PDB file of N, CA and C in Angstrom:
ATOM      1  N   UNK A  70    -184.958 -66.355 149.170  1.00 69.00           N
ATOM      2  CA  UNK A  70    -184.963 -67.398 150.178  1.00 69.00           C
ATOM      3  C   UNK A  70    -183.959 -68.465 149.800  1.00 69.00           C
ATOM      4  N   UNK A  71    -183.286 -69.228 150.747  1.00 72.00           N
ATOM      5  CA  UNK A  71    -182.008 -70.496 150.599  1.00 72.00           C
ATOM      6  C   UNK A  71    -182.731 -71.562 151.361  1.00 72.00           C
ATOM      7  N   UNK A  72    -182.899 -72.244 149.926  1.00 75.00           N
ATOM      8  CA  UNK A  72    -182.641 -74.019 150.751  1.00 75.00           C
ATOM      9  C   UNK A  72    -181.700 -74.083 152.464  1.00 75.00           C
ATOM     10  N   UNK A  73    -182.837 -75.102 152.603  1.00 74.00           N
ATOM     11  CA  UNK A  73    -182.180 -75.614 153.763  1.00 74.00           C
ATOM     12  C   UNK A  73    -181.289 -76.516 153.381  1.00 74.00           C
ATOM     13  N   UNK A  74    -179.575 -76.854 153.999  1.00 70.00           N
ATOM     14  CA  UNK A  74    -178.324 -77.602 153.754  1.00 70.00           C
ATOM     15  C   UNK A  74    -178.998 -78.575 153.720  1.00 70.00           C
ATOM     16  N   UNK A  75    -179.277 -79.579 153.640  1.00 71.00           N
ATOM     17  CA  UNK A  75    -179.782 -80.466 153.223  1.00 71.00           C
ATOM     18  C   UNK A  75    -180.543 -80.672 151.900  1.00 71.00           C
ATOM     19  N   UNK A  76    -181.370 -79.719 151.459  1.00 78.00           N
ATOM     20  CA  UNK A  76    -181.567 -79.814 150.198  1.00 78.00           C
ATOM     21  C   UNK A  76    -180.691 -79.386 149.134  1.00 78.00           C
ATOM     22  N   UNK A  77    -179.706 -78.251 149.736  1.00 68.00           N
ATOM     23  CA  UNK A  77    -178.144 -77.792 148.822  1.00 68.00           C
ATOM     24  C   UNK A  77    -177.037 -78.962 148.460  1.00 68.00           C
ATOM     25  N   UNK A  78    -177.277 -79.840 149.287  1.00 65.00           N
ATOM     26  CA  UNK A  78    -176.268 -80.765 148.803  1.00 65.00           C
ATOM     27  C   UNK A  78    -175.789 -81.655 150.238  1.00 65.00           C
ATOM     28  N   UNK A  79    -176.694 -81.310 151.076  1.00 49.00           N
ATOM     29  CA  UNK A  79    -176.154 -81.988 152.257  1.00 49.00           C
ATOM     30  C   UNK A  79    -176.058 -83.413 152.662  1.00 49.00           C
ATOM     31  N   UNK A  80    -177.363 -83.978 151.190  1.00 45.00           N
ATOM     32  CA  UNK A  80    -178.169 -85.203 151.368  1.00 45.00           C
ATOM     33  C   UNK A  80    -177.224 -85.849 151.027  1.00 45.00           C
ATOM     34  N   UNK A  81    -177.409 -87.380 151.605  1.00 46.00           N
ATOM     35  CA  UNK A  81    -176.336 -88.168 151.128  1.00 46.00           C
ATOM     36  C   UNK A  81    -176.786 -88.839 149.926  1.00 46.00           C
ATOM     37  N   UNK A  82    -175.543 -89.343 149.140  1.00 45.00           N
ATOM     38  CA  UNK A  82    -175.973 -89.651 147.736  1.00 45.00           C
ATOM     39  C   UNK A  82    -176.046 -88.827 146.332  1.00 45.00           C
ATOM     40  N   UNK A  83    -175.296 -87.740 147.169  1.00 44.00           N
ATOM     41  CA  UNK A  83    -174.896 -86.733 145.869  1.00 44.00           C
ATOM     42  C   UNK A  83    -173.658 -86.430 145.575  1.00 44.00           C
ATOM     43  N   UNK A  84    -173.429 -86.520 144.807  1.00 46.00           N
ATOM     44  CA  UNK A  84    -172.159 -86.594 144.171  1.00 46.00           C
ATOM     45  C   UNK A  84    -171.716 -88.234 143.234  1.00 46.00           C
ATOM     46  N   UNK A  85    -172.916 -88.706 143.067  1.00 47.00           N
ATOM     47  CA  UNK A  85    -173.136 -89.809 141.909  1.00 47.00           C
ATOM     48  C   UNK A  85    -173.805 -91.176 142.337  1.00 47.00           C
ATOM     49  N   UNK A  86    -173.389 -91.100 144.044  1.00 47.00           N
ATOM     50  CA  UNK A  86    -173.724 -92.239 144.509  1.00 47.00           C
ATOM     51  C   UNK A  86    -175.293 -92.414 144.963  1.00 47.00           C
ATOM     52  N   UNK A  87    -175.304 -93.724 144.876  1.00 46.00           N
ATOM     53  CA  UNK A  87    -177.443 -93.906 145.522  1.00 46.00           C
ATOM     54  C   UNK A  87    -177.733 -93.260 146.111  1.00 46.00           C
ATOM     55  N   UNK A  88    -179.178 -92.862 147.108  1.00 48.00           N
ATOM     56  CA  UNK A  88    -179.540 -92.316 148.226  1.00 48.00           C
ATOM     57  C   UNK A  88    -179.882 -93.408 148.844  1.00 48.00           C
ATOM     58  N   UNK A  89    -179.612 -93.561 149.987  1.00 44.00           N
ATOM     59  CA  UNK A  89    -179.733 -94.722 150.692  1.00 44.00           C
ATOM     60  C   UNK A  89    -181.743 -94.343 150.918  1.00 44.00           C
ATOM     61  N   UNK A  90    -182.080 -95.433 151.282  1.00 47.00           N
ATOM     62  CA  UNK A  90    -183.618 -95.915 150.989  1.00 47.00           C
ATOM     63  C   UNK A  90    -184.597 -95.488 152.223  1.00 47.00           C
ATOM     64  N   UNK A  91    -183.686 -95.094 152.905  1.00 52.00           N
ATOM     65  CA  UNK A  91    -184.378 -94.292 153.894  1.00 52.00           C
ATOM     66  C   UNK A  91    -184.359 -93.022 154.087  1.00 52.00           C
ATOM     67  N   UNK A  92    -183.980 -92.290 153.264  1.00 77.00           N
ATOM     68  CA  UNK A  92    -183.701 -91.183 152.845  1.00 77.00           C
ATOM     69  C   UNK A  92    -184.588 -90.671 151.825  1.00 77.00           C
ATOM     70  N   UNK A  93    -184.499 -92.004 151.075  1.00 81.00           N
ATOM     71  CA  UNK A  93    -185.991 -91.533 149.491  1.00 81.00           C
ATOM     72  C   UNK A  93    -187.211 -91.734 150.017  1.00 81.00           C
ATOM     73  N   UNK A  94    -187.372 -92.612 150.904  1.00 87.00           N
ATOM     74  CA  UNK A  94    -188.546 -93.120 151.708  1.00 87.00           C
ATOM     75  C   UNK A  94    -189.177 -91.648 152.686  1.00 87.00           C
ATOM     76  N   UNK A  95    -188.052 -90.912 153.686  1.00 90.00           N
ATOM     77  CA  UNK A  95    -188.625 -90.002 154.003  1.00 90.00           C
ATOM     78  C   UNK A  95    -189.016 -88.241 153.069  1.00 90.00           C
ATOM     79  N   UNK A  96    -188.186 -88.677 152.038  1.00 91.00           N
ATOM     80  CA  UNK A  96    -188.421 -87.716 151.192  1.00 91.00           C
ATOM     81  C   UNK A  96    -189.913 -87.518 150.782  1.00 91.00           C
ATOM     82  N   UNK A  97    -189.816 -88.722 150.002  1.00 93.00           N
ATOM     83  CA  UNK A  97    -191.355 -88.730 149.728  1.00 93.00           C
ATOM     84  C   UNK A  97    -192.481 -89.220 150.476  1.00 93.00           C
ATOM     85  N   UNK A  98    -192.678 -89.351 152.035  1.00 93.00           N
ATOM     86  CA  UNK A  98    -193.594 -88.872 152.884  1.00 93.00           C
ATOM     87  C   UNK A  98    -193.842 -87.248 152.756  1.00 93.00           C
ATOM     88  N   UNK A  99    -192.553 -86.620 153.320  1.00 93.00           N
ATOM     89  CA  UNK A  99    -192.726 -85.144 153.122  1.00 93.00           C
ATOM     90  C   UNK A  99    -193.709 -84.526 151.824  1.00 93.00           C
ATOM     91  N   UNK A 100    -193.023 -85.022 150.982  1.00 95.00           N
ATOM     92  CA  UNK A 100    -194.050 -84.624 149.713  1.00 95.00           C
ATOM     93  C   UNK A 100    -195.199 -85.417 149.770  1.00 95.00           C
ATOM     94  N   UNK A 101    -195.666 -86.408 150.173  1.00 96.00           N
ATOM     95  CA  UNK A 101    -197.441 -86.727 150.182  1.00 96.00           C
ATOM     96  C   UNK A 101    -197.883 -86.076 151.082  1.00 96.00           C
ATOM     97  N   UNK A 102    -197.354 -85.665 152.337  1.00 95.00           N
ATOM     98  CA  UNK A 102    -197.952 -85.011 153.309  1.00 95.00           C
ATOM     99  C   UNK A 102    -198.319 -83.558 152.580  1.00 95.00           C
ATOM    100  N   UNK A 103    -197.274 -83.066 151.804  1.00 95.00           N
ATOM    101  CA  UNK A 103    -197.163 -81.430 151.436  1.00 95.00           C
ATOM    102  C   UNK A 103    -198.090 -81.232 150.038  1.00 95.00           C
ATOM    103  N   UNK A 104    -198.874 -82.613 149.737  1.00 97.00           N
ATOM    104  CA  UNK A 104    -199.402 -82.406 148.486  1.00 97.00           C
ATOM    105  C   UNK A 104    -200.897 -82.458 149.221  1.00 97.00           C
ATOM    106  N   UNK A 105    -201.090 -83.346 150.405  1.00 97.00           N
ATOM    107  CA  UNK A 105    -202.380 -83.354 151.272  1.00 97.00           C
ATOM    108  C   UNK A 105    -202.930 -81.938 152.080  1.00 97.00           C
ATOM    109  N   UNK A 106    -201.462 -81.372 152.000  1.00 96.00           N
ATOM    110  CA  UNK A 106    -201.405 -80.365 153.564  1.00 96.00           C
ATOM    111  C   UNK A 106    -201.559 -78.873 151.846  1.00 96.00           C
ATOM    112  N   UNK A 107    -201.003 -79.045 151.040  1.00 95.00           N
ATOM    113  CA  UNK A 107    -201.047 -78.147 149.716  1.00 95.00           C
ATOM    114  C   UNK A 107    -199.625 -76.765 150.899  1.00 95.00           C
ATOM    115  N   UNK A 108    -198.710 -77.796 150.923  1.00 95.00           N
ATOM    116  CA  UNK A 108    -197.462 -76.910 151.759  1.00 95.00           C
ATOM    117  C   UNK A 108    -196.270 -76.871 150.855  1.00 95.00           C
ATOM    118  N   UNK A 109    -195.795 -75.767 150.988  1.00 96.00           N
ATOM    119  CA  UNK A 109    -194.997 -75.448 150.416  1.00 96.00           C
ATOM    120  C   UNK A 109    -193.847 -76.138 150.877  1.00 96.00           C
ATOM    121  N   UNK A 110    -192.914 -77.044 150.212  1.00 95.00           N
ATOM    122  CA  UNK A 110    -191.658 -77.925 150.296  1.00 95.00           C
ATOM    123  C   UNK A 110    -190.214 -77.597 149.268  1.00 95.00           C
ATOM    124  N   UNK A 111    -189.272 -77.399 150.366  1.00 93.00           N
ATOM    125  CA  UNK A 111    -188.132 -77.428 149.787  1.00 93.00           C
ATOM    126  C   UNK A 111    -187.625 -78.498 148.605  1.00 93.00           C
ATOM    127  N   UNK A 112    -187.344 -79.036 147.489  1.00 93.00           N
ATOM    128  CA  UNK A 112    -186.939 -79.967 146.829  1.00 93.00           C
ATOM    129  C   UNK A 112    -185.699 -80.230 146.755  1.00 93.00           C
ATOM    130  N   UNK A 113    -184.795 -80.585 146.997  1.00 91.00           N
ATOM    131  CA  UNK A 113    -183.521 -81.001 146.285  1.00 91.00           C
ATOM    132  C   UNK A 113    -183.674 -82.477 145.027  1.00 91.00           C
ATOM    133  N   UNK A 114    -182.933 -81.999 144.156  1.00 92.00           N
ATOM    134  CA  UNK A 114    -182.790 -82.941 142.799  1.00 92.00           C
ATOM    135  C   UNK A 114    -181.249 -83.128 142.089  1.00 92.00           C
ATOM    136  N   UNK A 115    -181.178 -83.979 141.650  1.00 91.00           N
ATOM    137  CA  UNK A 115    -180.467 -84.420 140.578  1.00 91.00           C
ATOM    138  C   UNK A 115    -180.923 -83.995 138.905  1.00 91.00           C
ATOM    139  N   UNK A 116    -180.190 -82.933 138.245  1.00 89.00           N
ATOM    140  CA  UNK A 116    -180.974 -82.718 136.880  1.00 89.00           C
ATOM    141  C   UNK A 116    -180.357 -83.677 135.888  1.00 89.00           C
ATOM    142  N   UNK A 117    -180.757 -83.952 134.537  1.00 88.00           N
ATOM    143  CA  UNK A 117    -180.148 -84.836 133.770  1.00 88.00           C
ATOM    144  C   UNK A 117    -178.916 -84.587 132.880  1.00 88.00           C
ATOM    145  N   UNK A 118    -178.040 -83.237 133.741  1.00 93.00           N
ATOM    146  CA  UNK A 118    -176.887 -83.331 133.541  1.00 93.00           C
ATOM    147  C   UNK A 118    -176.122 -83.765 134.517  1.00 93.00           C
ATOM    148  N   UNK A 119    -176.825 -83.767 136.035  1.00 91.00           N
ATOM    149  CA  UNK A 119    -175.974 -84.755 137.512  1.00 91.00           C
ATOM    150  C   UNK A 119    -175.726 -83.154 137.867  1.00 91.00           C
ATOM    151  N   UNK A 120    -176.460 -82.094 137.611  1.00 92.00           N
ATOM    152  CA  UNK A 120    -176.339 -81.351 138.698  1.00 92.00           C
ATOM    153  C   UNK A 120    -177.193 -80.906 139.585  1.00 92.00           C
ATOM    154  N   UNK A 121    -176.408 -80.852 140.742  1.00 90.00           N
ATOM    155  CA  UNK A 121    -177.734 -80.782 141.598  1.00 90.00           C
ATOM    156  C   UNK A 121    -178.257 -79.034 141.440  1.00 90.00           C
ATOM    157  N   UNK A 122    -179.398 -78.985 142.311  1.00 91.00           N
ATOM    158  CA  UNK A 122    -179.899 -78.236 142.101  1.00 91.00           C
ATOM    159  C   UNK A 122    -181.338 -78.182 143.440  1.00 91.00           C
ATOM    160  N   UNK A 123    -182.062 -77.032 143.650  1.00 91.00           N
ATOM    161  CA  UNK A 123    -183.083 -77.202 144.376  1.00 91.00           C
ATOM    162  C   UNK A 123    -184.078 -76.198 144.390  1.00 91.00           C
ATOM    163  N   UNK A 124    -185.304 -76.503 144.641  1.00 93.00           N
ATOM    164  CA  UNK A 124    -186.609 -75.215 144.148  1.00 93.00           C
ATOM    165  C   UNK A 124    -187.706 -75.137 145.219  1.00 93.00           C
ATOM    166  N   UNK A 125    -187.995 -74.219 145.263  1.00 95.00           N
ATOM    167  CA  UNK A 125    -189.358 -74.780 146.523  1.00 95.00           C
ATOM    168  C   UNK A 125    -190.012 -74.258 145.993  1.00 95.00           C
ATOM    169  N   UNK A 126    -191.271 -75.471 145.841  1.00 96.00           N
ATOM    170  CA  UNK A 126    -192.382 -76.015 145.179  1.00 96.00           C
ATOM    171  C   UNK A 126    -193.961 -76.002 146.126  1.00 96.00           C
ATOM    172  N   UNK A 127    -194.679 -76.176 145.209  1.00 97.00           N
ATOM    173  CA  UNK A 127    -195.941 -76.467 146.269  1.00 97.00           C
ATOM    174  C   UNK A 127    -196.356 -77.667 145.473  1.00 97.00           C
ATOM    175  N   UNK A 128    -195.705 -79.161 146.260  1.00 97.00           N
ATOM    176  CA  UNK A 128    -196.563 -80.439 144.837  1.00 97.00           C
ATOM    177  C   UNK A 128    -197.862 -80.351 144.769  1.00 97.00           C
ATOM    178  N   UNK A 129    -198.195 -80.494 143.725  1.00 97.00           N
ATOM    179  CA  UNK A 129    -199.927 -81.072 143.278  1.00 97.00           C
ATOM    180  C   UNK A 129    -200.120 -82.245 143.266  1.00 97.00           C
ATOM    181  N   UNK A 130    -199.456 -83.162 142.250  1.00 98.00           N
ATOM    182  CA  UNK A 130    -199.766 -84.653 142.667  1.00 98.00           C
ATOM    183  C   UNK A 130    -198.317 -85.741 142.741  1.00 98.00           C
ATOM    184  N   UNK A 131    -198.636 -86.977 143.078  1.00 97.00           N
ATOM    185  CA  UNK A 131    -197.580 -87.328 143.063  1.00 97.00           C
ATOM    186  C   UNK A 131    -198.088 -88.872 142.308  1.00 97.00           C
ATOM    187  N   UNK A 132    -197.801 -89.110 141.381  1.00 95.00           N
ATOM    188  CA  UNK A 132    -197.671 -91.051 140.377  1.00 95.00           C
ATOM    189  C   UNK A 132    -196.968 -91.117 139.361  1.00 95.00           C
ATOM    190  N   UNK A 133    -196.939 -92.464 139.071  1.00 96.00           N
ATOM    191  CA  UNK A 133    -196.210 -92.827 138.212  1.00 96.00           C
ATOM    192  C   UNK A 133    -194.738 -92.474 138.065  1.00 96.00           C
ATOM    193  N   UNK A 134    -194.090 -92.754 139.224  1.00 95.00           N
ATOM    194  CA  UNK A 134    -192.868 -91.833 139.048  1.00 95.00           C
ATOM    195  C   UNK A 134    -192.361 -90.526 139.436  1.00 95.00           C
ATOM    196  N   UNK A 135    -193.586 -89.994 139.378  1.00 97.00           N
ATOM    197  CA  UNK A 135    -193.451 -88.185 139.272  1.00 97.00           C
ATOM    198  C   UNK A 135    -193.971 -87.367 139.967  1.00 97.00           C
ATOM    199  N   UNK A 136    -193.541 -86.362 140.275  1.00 97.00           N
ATOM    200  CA  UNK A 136    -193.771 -84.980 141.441  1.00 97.00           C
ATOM    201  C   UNK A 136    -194.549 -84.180 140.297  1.00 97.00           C
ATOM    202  N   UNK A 137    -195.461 -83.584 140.256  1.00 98.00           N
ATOM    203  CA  UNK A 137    -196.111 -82.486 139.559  1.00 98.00           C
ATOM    204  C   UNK A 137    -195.930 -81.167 140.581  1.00 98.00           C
ATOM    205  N   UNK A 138    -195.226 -80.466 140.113  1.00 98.00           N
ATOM    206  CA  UNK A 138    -195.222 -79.290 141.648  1.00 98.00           C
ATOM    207  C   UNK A 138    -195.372 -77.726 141.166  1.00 98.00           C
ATOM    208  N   UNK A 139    -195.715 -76.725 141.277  1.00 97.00           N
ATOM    209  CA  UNK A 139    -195.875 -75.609 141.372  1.00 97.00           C
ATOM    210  C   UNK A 139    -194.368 -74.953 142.021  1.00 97.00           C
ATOM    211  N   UNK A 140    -193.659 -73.986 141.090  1.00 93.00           N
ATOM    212  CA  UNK A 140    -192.241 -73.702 140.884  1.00 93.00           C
ATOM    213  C   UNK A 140    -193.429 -72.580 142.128  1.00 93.00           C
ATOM    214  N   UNK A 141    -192.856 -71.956 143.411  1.00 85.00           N
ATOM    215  CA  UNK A 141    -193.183 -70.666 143.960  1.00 85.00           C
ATOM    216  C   UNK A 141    -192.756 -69.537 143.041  1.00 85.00           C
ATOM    217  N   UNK A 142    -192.010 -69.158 142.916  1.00 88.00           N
ATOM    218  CA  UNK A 142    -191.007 -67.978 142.093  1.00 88.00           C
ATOM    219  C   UNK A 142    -191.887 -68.161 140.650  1.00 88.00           C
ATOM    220  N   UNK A 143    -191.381 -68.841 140.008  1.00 92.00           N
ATOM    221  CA  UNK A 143    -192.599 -68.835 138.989  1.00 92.00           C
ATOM    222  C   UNK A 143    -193.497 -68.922 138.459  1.00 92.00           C
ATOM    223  N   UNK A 144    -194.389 -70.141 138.554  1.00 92.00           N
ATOM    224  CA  UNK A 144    -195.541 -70.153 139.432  1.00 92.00           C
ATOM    225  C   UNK A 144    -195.882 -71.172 138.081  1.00 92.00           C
ATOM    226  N   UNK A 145    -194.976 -71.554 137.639  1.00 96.00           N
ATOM    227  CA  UNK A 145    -194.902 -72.394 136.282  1.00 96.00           C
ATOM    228  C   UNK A 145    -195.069 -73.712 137.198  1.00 96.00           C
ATOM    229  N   UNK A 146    -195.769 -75.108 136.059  1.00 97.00           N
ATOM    230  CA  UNK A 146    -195.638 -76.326 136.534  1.00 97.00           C
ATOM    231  C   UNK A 146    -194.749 -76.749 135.921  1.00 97.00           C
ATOM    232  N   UNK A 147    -194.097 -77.920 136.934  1.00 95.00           N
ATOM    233  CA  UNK A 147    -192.879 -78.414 136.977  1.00 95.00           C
ATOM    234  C   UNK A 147    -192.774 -79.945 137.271  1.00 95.00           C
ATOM    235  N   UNK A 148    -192.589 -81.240 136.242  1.00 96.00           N
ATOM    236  CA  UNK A 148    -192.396 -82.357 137.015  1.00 96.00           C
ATOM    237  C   UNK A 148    -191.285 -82.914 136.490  1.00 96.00           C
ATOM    238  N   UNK A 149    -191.127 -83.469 138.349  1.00 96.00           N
ATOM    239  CA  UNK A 149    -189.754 -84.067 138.380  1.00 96.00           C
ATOM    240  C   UNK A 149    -190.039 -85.500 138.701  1.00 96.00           C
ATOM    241  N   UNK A 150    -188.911 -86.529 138.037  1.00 96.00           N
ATOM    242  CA  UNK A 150    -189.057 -87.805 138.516  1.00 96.00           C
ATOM    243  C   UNK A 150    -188.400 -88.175 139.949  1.00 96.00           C
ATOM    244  N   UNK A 151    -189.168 -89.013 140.096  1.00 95.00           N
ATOM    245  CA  UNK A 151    -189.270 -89.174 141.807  1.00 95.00           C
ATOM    246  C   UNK A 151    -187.537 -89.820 141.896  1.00 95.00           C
ATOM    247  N   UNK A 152    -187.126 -90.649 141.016  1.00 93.00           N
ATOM    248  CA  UNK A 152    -185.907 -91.419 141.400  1.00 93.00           C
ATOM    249  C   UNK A 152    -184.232 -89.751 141.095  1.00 93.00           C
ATOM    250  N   UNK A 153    -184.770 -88.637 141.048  1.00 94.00           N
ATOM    251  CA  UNK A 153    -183.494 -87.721 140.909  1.00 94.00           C
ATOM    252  C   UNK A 153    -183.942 -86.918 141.908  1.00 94.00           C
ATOM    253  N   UNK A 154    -185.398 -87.034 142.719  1.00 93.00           N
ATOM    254  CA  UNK A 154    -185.109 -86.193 144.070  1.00 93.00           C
ATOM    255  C   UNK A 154    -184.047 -87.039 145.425  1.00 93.00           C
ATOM    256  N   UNK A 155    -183.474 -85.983 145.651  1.00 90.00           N
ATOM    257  CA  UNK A 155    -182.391 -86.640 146.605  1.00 90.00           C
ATOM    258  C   UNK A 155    -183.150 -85.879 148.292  1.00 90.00           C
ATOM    259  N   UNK A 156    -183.873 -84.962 148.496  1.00 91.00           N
ATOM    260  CA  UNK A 156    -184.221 -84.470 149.499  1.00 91.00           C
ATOM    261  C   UNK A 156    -185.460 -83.637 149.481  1.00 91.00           C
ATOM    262  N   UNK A 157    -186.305 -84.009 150.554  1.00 92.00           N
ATOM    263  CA  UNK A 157    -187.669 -82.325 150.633  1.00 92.00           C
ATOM    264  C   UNK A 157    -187.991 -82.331 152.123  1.00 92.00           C
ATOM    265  N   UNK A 158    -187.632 -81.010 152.385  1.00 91.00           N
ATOM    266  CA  UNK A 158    -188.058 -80.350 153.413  1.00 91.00           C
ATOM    267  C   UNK A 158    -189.534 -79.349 153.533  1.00 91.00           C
ATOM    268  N   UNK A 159    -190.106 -79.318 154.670  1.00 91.00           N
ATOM    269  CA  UNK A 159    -191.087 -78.495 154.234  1.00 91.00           C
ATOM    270  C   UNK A 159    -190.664 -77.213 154.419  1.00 91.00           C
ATOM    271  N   UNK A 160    -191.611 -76.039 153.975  1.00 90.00           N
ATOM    272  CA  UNK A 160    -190.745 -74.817 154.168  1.00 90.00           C
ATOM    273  C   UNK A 160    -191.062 -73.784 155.725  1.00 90.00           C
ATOM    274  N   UNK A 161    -190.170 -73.142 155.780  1.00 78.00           N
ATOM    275  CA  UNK A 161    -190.423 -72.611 157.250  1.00 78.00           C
ATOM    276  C   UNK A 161    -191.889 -71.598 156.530  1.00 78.00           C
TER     277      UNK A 161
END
């Protein structure tokens, strides 16, 4: 399965610059909804080498910063900090 363009790199704010605040704002609705709804969501991220990258996840919780999410494909847990997601879609 392929990310939706938007989580590949479509989002704005990749390629070093901010994500503008309405962008992180609807991101992470998607993910409280998808951690309430237990839905599977596209992620796009920033890793801590600045590359992007993207996984679809099923989040479990979301504080302090952080996405706790269920990798699909692997089925490994996975958390990411909330300030290097750049995008989440839910999944078709």
């Amino acid at each position: 399965r392929r990310a939706p363009a938007v989580v590949r790199g479509g989002a704005a704010g990749l390629g070093g610059g901010p994500v503008p605040a309405h962008t992180h704002s609807e991101a992470l609705a998607v993910l409280q909804q998808a951690v309430r709804d237990k839905a599977l969501v596209w992620v796009g991220y920033v890793d801590a080498h600045g590359a992007t990258a993207s996984r679809l996840v099923k989040p479990v919780s979301i504080g302090a910063g952080y996405l706790r999410a269920e990798d699909e494909r692997t089925e490994m847990l996975h958390t990411f900090a909330l300030h290097r997601i750049t995008a989440a879609v839910l999944a078709d």
